[in-house]
XYZ file of C-alpha atoms in Angstrom:
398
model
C 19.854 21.255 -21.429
C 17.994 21.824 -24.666
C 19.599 18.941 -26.765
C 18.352 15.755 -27.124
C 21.799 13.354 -26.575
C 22.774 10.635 -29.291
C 21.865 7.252 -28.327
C 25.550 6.233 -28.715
C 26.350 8.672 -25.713
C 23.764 8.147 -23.640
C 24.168 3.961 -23.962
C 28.244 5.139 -22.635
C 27.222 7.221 -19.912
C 25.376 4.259 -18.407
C 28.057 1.748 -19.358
C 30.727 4.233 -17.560
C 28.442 4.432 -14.575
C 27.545 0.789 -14.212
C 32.015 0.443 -14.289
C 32.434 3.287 -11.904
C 29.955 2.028 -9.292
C 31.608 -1.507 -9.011
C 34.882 -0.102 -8.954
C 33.532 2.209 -6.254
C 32.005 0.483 -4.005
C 33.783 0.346 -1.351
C 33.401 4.151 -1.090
C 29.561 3.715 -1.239
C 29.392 1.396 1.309
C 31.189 3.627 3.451
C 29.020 6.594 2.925
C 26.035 4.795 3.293
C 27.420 3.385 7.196
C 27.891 7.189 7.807
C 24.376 7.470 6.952
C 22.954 4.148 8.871
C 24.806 5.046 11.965
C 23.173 8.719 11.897
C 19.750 7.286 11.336
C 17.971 7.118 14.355
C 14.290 6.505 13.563
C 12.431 3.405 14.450
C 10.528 3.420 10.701
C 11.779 -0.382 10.161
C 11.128 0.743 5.953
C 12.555 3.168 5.966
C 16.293 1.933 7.326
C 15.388 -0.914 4.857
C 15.514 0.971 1.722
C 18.403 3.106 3.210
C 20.684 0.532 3.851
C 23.390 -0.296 0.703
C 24.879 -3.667 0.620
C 26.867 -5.770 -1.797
C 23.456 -6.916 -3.229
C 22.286 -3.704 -3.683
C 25.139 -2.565 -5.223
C 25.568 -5.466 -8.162
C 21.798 -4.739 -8.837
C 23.311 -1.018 -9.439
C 25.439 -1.892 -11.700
C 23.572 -4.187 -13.123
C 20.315 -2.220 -14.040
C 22.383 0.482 -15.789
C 24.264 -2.066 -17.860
C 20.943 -3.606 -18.853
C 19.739 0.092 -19.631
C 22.077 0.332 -22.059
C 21.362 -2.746 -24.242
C 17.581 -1.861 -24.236
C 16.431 0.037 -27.880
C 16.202 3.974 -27.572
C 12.476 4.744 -26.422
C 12.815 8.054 -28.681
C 11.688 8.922 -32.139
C 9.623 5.608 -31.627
C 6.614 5.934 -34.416
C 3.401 5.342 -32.926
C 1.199 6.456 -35.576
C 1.212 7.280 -39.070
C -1.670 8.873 -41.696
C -1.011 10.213 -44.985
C -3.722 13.178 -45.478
C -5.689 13.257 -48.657
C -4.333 17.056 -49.020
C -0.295 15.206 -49.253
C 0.629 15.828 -46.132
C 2.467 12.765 -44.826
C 1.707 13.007 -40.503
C 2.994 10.894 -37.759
C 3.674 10.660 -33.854
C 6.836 9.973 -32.364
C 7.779 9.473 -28.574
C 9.506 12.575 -27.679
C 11.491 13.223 -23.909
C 9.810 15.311 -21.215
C 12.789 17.559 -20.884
C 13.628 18.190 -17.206
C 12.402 15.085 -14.396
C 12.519 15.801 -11.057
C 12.811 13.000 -8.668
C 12.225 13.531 -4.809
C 12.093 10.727 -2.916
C 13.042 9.186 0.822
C 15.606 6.661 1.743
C 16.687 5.018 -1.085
C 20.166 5.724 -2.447
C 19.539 3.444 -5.509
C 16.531 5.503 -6.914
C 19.935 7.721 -7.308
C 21.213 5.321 -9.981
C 18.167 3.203 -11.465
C 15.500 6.338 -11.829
C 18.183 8.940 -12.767
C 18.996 6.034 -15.307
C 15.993 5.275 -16.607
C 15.779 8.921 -16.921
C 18.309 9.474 -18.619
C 18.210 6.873 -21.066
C 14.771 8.652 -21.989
C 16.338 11.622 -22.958
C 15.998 13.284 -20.179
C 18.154 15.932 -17.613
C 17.534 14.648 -14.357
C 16.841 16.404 -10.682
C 16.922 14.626 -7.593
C 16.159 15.606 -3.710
C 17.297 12.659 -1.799
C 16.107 12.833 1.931
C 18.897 14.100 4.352
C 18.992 10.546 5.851
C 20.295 9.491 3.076
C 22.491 12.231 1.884
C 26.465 10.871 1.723
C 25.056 7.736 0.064
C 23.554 9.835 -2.429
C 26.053 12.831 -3.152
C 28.463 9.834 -3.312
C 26.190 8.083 -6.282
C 26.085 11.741 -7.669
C 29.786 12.101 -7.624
C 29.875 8.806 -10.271
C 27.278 10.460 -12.331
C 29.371 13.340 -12.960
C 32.269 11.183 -13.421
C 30.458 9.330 -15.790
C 29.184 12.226 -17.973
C 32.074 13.749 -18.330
C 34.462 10.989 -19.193
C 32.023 10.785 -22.126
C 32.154 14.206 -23.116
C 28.548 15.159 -21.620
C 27.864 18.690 -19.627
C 27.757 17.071 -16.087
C 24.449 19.459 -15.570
C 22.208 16.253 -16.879
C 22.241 15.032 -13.506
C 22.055 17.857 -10.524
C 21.797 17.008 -7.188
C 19.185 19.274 -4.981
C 20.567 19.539 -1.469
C 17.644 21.706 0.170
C 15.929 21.324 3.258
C 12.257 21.333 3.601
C 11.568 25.015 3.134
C 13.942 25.453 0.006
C 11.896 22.624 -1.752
C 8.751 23.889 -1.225
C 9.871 27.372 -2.638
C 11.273 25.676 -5.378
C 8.366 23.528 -6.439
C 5.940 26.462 -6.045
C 8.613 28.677 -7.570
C 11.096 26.949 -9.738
C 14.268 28.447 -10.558
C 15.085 26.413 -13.740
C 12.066 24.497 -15.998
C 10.527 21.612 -14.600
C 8.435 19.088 -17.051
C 7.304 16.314 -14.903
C 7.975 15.452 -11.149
C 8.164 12.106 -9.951
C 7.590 12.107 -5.844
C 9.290 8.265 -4.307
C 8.002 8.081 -0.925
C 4.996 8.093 1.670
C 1.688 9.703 1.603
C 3.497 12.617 3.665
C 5.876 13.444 0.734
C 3.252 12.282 -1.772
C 0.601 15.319 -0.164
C 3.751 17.996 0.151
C 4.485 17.506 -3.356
C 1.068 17.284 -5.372
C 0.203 20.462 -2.559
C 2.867 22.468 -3.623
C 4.121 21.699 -7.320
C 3.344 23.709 -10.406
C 3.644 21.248 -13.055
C 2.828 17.319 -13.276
C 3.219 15.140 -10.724
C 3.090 11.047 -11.141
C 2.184 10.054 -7.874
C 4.365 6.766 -6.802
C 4.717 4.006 -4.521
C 1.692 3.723 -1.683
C 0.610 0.259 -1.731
C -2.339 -1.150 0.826
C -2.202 -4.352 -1.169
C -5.099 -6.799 -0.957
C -5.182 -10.701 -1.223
C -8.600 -12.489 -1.505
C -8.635 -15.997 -0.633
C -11.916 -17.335 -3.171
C -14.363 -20.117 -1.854
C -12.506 -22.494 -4.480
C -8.543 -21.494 -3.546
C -6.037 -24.623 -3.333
C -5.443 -23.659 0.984
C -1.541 -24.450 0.380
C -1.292 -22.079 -2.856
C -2.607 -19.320 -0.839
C -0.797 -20.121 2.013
C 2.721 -19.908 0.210
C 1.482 -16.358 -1.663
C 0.331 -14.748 1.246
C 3.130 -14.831 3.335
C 5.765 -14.517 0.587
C 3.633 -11.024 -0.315
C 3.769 -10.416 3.440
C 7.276 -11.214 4.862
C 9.946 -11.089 2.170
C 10.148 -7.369 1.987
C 8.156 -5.312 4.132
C 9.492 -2.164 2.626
C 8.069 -2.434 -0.322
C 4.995 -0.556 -1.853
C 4.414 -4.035 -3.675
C 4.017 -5.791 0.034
C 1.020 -6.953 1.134
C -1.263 -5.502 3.959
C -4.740 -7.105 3.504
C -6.167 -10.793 3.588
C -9.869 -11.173 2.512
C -10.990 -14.791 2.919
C -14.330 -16.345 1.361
C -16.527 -17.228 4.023
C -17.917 -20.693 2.288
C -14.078 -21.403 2.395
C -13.887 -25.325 2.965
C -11.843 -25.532 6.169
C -12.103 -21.892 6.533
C -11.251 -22.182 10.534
C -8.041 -24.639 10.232
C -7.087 -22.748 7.226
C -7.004 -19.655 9.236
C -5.205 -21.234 12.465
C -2.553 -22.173 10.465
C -2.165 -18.732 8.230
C -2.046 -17.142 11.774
C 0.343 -19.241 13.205
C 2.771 -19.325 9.528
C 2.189 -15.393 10.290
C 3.572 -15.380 14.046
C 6.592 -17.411 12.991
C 7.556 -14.262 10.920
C 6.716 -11.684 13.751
C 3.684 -10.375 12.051
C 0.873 -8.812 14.108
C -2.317 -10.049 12.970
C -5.467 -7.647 13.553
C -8.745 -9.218 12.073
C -12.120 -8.229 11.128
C -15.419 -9.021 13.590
C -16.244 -12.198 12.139
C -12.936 -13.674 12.550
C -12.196 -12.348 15.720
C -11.118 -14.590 18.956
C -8.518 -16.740 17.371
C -5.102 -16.711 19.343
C -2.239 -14.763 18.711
C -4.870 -12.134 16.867
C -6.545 -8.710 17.615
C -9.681 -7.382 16.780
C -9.486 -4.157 14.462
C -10.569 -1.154 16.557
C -10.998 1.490 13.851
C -12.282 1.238 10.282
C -9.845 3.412 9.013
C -7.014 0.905 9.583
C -8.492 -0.720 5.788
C -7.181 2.390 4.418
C -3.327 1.971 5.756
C -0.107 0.662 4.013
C 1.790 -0.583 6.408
C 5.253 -0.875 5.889
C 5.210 -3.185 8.537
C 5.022 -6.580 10.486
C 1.418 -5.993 10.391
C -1.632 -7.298 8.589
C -4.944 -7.442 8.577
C -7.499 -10.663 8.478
C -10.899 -10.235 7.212
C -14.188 -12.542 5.697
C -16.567 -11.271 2.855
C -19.287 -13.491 1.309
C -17.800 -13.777 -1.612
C -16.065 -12.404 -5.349
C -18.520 -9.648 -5.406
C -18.062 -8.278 -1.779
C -14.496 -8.654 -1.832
C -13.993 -6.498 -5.297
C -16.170 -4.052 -3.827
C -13.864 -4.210 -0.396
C -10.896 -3.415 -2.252
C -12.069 -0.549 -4.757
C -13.259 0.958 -1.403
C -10.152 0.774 0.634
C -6.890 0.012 -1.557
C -4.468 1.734 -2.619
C -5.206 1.071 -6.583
C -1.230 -0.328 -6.453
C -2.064 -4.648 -6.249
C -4.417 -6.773 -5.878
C -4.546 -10.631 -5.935
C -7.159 -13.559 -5.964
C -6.142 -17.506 -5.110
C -8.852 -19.661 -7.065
C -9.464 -22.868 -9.067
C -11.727 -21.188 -10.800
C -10.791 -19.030 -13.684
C -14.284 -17.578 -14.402
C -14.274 -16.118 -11.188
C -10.772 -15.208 -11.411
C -11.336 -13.183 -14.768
C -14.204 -11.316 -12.708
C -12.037 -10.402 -10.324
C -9.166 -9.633 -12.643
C -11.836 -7.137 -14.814
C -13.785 -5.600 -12.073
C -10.649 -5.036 -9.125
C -9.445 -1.019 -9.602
C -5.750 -1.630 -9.042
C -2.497 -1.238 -11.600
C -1.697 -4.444 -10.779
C -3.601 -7.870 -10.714
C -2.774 -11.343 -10.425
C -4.379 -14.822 -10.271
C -2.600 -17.470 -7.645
C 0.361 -15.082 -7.126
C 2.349 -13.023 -5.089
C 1.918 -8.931 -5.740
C 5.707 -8.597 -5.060
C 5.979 -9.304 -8.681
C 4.560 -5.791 -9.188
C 8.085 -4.650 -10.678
C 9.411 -3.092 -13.388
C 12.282 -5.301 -13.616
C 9.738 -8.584 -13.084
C 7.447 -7.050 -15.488
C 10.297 -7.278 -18.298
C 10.638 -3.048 -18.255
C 14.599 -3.789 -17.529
C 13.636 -1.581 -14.526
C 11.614 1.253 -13.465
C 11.324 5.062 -12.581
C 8.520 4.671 -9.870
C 5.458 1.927 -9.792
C 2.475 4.966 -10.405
C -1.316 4.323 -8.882
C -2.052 7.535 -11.268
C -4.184 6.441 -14.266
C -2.376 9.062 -16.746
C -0.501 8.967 -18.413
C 1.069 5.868 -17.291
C 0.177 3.062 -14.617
C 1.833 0.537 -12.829
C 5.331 0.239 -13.360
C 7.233 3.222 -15.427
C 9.461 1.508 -17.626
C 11.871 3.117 -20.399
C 9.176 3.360 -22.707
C 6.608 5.072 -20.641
C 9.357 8.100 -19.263
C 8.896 9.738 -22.749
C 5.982 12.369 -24.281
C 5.071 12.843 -27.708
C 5.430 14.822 -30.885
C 4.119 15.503 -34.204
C 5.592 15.530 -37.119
C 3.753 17.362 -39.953
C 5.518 16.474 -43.577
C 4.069 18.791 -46.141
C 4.753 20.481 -49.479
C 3.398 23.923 -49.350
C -0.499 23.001 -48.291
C -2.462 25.154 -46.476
C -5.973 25.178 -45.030
């Protein structure tokens, strides 16, 4: 688009939109049926995140209204210097220019990424997946509304409705500029994109999560965070998939009967390592390269290490670099962990479904990104922005 939209109009366009969704929502949740009822995969995630409900809906609405309280992430001064020649030079947070989402499933990335977007400054592109496509040409519909009762070109938000072969073309060959694509999916979409893109790509979203159960962990503590990480939403890239339990453990064995047995009350299928093979209700892993898998699932997987050492070295090996969790009295060990785990995200006695943007106090998020540049974790407001100089002179030269 070229301009760079006063605050006062963005901050509108999101109230508008948060208005036009609630008043709307009947429509959406008719859409998104239509797109339930075509669905016919078994990927138990994936109809998660596609499904819209009343809940889903207020958090909509919600997110953008929040949006538009939070300060304006541009012109933000992040460093000043005054030359000795006069020249007076600072750095400013700046907007990419042109984001382009693509992402699976999820009709609200339609309304809280495009948002966050566009609160940054930002003209937004997004490729929904076809199984979610009335859902999201509905939520695009209300974008357009929304710009335009506010006076703003309806352009800042386009919807891409290509198939397969159209994006590829377009991401090797792009028809309009592209600054920055964010990819919102699994490691399928994740590889197609980072493959075929010719400018930056944040890569978003895989998980393989990792909870290590220390020698000196309160048994109930880690009991309560392991399945709340496990069961409460399986869809989520902030779910857990791995359990590594000290092997000095006091009352390692009826610690581990009853994590098994919390687990089977949820449905969860329990494989486990060798050494804690032959307890009932469990399977023995089969293949090494299951420590590499997110799940997305009723599924997780049961393992022993020695110790704080073994298990950081488990999980640098095998993790996603997403979350990663210890459950111990002791906070010297704790702090180990903490320094030494390679994740985005990592706790001390709790759950990694806090790995949020919203939990984290962002007031939301683009994508949660295992990259290590620019940003990682969580991509709030003020991380969807770039930078510029600005050079204040009087006629010096060098």
């Amino acid at each position: 688009m070229g301009l760079v939209l006063d605050i006062r109009k963005r901050n509108a366009v999101l109230a508008t939109m948060a208005e036009l969704i609630a008043e709307g929502q009947d429509h959406l949740l008719t859409a998104n049926q239509e797109d339930l009822d075509t669905y016919k995969g078994d990927d138990l995630a994936m109809r998660d995140r596609l499904k819209v409900d009343q809940a889903k809906i207020d958090g909509m609405a919600l997110s953008l209204k929040q949006l538009a309280d939070e300060p304006d992430p541009l012109g933000v001064e992040r460093f000043a210097f005054d030359h000795g020649n006069g020249m007076h030079v600072s750095n400013k947070t700046a907007p990419f220019g042109t984001i382009l989402i693509i992402y699976e499933s999820r009709p609200d990335v339609t309304v809280e990424a495009a948002g966050i977007a566009f609160k940054s400054g930002n003209t937004i592109l997004l490729k929904g997946g076809k199984e979610s496509l009335n859902s999201n040409l509905a939520l695009v519909a209300l974008w357009h509304r929304a710009l335009e009762a506010n006076g703003v070109d309806k352009d800042w938000v386009h919807y891409l409705q290509f198939d397969r072969s159209e994006t590829q073309t377009f991401l090797e060959r792009p028809t309009r500029r592209i600054d920055l694509i964010v990819p919102r999916g699994g490691e399928k979409l994740i590889t197609f994109v980072k493959q075929h893109a010719s400018c930056p790509v944040i890569v978003s979203g895989r998980g393989n999560n990792f909870v290590y159960v220390d020698a000196q962990a309160d048994l109930q503590m880690a009991l309560d965070i392991i399945i709340n990480a496990k069961t409460t939403k399986i869809s989520a890239c902030n779910a857990l998939d791995k359990v590594l339990i000290a092997s000095e453990l006091p009352g390692k064995q009826e610690f581990v009967q009853l994590l098994v047995r919390e687990l089977q009350k949820n449905k969860v299928q329990i494989l486990t390592d060798t050494a804690l093979s032959g307890i009932d209700g469990t399977s023995q892993l089969e293949n090494e390269s299951v420590w590499y898998e997110e799940f997305l699932d009723y599924k997780i997987v049961l393992g022993q290490v020695p110790g704080t050492v073994d298990a950081i070295s488990k999980i640098n090996r095998y993790g996603g670099g997403h979350s990663a969790a210890i459950v111990t009295e002791n906070k010297k060990t704790a702090d180990q962990f903490m320094a030494e785990t390679d994740a985005a995200a990592v706790y001390h006695n709790a759950s990694t479904r806090f790995t949020d943007g919203g939990q984290f106090g962002l007031g939301g998020e683009l994508a949660i990104s295992t990259d290590k540049l620019h940003q990682r974790g969580p991509i709030g407001l003020q991380h969807l922005v770039t930078n510029k100089w600005y050079v204040q002179g009087n006629g010096q030269t060098r």
